[in-house]
mmCIF file with all atom_site columns, C-alpha atoms in Angstrom:
data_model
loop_
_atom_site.group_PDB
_atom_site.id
_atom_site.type_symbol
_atom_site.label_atom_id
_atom_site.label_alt_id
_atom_site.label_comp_id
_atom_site.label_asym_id
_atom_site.label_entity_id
_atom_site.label_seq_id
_atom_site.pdbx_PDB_ins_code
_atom_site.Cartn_x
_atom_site.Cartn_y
_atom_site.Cartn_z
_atom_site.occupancy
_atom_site.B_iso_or_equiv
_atom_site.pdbx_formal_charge
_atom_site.auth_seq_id
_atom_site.auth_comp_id
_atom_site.auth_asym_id
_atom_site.auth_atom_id
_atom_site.pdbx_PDB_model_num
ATOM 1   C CA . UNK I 1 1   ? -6.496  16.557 1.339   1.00 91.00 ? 211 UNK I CA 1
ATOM 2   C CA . UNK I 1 2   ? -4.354  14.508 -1.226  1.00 95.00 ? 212 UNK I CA 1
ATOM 3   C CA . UNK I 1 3   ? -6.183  13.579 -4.261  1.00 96.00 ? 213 UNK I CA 1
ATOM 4   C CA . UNK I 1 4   ? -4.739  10.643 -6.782  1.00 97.00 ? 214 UNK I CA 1
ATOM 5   C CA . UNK I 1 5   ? -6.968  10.954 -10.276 1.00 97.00 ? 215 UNK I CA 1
ATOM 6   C CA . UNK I 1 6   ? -7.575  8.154  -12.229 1.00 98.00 ? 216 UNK I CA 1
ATOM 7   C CA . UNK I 1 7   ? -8.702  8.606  -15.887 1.00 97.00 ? 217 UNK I CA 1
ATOM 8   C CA . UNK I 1 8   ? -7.338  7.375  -18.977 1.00 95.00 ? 218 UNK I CA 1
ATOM 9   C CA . UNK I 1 9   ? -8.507  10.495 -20.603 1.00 96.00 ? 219 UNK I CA 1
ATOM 10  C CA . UNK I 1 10  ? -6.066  13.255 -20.611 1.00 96.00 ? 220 UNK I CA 1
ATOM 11  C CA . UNK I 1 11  ? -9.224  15.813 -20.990 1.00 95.00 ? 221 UNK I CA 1
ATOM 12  C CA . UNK I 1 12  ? -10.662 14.804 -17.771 1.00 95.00 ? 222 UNK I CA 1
ATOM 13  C CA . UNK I 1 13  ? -8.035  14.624 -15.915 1.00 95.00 ? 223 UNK I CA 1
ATOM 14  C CA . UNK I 1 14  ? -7.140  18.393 -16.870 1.00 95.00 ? 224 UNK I CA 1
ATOM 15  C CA . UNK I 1 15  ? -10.744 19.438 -15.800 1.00 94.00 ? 225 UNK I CA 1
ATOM 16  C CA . UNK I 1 16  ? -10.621 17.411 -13.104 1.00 95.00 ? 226 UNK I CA 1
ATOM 17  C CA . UNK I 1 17  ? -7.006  19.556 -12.411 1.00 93.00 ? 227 UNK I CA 1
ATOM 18  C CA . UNK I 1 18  ? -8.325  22.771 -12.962 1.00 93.00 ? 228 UNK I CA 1
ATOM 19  C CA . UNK I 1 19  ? -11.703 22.594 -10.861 1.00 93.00 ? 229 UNK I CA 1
ATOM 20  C CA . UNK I 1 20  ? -9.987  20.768 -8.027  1.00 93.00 ? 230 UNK I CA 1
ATOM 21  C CA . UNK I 1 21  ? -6.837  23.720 -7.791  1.00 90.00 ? 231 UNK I CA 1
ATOM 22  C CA . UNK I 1 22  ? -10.128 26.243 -7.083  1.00 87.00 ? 232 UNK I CA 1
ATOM 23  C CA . UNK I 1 23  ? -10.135 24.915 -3.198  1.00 87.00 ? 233 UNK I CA 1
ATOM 24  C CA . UNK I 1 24  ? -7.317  25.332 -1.474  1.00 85.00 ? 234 UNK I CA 1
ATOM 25  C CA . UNK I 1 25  ? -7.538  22.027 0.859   1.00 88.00 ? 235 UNK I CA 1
ATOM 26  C CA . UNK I 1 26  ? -7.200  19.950 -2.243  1.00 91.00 ? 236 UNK I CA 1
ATOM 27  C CA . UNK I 1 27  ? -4.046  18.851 -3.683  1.00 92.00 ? 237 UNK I CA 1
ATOM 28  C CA . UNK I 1 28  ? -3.464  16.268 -6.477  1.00 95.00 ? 238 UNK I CA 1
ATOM 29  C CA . UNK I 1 29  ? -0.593  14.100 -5.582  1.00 96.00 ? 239 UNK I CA 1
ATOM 30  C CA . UNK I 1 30  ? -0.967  11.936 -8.986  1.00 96.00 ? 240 UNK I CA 1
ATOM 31  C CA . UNK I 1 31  ? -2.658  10.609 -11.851 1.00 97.00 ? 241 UNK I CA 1
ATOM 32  C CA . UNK I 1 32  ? -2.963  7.213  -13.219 1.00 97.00 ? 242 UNK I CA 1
ATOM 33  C CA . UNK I 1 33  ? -3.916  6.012  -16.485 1.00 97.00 ? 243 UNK I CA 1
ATOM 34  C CA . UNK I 1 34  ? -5.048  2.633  -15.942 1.00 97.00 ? 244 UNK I CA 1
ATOM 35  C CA . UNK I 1 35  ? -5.975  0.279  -13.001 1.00 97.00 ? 245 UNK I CA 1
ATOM 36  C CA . UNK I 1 36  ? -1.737  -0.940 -12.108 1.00 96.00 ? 246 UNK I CA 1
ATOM 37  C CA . UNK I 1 37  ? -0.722  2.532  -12.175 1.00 97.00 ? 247 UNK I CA 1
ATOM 38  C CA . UNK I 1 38  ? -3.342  3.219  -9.681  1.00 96.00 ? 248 UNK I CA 1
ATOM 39  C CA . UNK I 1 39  ? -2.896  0.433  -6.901  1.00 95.00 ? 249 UNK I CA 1
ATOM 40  C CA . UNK I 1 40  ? 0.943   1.150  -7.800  1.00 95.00 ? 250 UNK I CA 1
ATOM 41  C CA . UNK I 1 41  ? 0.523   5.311  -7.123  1.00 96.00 ? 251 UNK I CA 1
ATOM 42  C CA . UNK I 1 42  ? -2.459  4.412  -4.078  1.00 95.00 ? 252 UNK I CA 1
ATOM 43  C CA . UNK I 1 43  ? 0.548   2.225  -2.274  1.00 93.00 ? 253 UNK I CA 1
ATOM 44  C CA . UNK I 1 44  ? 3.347   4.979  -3.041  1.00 94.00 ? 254 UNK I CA 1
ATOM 45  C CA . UNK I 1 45  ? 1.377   7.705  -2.631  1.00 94.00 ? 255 UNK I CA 1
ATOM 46  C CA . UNK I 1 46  ? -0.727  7.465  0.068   1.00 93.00 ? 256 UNK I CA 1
ATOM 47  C CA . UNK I 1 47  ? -3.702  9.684  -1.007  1.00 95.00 ? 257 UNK I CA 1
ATOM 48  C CA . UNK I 1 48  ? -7.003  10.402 1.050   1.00 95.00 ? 258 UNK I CA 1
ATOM 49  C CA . UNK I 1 49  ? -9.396  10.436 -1.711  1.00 96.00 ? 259 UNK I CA 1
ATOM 50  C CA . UNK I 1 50  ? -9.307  8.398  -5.546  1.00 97.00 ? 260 UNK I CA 1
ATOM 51  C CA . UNK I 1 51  ? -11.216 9.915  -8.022  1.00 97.00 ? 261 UNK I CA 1
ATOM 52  C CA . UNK I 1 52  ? -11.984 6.989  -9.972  1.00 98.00 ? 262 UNK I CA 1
ATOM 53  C CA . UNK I 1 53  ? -13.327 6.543  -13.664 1.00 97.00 ? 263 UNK I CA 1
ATOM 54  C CA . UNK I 1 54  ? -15.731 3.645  -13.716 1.00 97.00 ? 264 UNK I CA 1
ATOM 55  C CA . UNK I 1 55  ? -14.336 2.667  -17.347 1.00 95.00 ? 265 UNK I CA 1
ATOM 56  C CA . UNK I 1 56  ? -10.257 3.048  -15.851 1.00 97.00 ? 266 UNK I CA 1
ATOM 57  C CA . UNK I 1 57  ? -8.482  0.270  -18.417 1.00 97.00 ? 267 UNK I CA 1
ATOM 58  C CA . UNK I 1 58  ? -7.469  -2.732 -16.213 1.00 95.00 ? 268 UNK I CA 1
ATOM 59  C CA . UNK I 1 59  ? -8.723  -4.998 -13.924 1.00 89.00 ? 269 UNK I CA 1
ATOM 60  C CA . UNK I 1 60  ? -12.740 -5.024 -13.461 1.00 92.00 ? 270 UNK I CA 1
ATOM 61  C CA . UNK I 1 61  ? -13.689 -2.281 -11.333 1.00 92.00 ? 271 UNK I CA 1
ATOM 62  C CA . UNK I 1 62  ? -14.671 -4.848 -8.792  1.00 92.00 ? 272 UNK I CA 1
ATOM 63  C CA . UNK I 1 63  ? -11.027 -5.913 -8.583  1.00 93.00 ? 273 UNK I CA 1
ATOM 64  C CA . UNK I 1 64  ? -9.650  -2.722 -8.495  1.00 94.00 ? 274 UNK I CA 1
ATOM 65  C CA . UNK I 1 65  ? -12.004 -1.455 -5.599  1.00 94.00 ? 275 UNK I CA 1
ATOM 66  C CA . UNK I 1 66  ? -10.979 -4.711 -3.596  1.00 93.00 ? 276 UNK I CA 1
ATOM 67  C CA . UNK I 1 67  ? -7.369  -4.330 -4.224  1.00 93.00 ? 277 UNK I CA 1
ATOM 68  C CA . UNK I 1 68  ? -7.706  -0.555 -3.309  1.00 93.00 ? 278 UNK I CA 1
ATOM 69  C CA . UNK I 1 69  ? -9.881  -0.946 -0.011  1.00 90.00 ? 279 UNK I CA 1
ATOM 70  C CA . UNK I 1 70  ? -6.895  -4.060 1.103   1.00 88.00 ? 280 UNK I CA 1
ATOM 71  C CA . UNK I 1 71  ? -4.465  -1.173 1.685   1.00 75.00 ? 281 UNK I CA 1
ATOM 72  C CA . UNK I 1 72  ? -2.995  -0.206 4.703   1.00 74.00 ? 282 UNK I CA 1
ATOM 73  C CA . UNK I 1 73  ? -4.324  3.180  4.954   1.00 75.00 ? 283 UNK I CA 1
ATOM 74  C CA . UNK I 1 74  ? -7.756  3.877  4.413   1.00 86.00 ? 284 UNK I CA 1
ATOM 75  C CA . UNK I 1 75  ? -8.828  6.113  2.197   1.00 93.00 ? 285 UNK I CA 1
ATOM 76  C CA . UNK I 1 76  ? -12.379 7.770  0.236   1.00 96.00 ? 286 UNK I CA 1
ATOM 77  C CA . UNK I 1 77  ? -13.155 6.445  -3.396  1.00 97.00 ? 287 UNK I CA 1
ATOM 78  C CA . UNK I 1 78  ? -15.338 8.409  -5.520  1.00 97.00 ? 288 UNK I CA 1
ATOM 79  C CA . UNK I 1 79  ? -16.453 7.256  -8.710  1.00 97.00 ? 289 UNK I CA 1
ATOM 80  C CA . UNK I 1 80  ? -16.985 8.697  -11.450 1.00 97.00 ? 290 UNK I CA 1
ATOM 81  C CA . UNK I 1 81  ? -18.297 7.971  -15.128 1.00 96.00 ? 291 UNK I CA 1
ATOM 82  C CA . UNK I 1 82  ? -20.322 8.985  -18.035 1.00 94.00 ? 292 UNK I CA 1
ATOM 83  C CA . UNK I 1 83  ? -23.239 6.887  -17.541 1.00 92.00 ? 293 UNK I CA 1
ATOM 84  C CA . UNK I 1 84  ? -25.405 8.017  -14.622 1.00 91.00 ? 294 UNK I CA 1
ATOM 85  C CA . UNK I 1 85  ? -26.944 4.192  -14.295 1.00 92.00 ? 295 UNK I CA 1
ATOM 86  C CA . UNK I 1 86  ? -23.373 3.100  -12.992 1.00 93.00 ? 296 UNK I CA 1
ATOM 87  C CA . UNK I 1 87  ? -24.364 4.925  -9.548  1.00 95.00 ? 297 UNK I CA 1
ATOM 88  C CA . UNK I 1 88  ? -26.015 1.850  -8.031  1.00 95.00 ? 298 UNK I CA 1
ATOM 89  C CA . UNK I 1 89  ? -23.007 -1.007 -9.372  1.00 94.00 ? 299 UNK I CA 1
ATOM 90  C CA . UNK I 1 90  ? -20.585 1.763  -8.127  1.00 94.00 ? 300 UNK I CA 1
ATOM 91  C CA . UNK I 1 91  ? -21.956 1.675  -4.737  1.00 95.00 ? 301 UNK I CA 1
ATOM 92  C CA . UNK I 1 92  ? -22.905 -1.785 -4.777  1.00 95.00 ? 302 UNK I CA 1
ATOM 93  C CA . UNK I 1 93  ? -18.997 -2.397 -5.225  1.00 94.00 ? 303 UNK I CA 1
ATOM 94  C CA . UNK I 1 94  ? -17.517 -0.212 -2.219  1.00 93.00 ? 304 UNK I CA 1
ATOM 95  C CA . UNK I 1 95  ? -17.351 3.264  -3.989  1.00 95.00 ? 305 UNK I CA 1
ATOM 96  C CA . UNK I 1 96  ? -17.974 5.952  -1.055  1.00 95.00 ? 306 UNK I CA 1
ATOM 97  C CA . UNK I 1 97  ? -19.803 8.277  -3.274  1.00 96.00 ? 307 UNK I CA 1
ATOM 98  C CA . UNK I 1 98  ? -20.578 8.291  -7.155  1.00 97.00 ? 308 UNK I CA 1
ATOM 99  C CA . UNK I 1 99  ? -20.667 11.251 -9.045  1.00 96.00 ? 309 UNK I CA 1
ATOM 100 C CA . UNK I 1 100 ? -21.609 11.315 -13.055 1.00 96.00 ? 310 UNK I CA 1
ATOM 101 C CA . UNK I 1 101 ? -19.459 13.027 -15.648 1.00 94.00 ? 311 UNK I CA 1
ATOM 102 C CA . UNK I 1 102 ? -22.859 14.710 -17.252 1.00 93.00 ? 312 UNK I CA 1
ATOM 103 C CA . UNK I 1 103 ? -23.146 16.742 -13.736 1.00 93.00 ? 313 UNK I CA 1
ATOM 104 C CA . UNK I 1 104 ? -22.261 20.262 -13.327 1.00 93.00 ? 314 UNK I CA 1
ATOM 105 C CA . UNK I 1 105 ? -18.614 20.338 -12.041 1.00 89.00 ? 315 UNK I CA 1
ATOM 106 C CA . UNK I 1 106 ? -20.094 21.963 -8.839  1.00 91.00 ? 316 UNK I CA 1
ATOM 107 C CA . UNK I 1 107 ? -21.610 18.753 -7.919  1.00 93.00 ? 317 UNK I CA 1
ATOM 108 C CA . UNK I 1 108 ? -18.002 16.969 -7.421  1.00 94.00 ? 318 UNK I CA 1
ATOM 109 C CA . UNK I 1 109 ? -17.055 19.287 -5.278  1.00 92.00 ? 319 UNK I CA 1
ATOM 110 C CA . UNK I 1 110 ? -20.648 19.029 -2.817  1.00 93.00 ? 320 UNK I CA 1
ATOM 111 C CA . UNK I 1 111 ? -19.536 15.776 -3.198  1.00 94.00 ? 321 UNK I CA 1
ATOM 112 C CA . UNK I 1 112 ? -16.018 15.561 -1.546  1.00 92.00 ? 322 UNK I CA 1
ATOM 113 C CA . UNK I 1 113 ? -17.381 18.409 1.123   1.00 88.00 ? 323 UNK I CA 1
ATOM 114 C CA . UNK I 1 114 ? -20.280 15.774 2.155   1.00 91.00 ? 324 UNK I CA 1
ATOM 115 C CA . UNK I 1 115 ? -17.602 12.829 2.012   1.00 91.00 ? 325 UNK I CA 1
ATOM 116 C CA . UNK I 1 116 ? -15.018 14.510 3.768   1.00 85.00 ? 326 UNK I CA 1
ATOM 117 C CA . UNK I 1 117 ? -17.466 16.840 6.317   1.00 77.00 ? 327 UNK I CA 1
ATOM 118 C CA . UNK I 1 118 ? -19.085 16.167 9.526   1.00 58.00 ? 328 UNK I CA 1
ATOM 119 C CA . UNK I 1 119 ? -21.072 12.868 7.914   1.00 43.00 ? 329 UNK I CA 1
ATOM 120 C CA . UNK I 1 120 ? -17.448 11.547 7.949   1.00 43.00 ? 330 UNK I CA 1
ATOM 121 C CA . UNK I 1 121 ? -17.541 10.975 11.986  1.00 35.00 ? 331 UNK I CA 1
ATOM 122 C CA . UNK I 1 122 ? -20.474 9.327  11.560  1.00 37.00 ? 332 UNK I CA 1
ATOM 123 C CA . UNK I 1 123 ? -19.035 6.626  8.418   1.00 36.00 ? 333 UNK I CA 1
ATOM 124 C CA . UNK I 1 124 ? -21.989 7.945  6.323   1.00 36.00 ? 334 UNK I CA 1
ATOM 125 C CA . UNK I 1 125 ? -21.607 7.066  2.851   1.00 35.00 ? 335 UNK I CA 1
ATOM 126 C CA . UNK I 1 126 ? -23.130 9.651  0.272   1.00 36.00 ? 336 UNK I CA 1
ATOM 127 C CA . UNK I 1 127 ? -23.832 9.185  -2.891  1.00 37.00 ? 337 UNK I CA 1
ATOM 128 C CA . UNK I 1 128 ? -25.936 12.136 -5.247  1.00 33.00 ? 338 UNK I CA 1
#
């Protein structure tokens, strides 16, 4: 699976490298720093998944979702963010799962397995 990162904060995005190198499907294919390096890396690189930081410099997050879903290829978006009140706007906008920065790093990773497993077929949208 080809992940593109999207954090303006180096720290996270290193975390975000290190815990996502311990499964073997996963493979980060880029990270962008703020909302036109995204759609600009989404186009070019053609990811499956976005992890996406609710507070990514830019255009609103509403914008940026939009632009992202008008894409050719389809892809998963998961949010993320520091704030765990951001789920519901997160999801309200078109995120396919939320996930909150205060959470245990395992819970990214149940994440992408329920966004990416058998609830997949099914268009099931998760959010924890």
């Amino acid at each position: 699976m080809r992940v593109l990162v999207a954090d303006s904060d180096p720290r996270v995005r290193k975390a975000l490298n290190m815990l996502l190198r311990l499964e073997s499907e996963l493979a980060i294919v880029g990270e962008s720093t703020d909302a036109s390096s995204l759609l600009a890396q989404a186009k070019e690189l053609q990811p499956d998944l976005v992890l996406l930081d609710w507070e990514l410099p830019g255009d609103s997050i509403t914008t940026l979702i939009e632009q992202l879903r008008k894409g050719e290829r389809t892809f998963k978006i998961i949010v993320l963010a520091r704030r765990p009140e951001a789920k519901e706007a997160a999801m309200t906008v078109g995120a396919d799962a939320f996930v909150s920065k205060t959470n245990p790093a395992d819970s990214l990773l149940e994440t992408l397995r329920k966004v990416f497993g058998p609830q997949e077929r099914d268009s099931v949208t998760v959010a924890i």
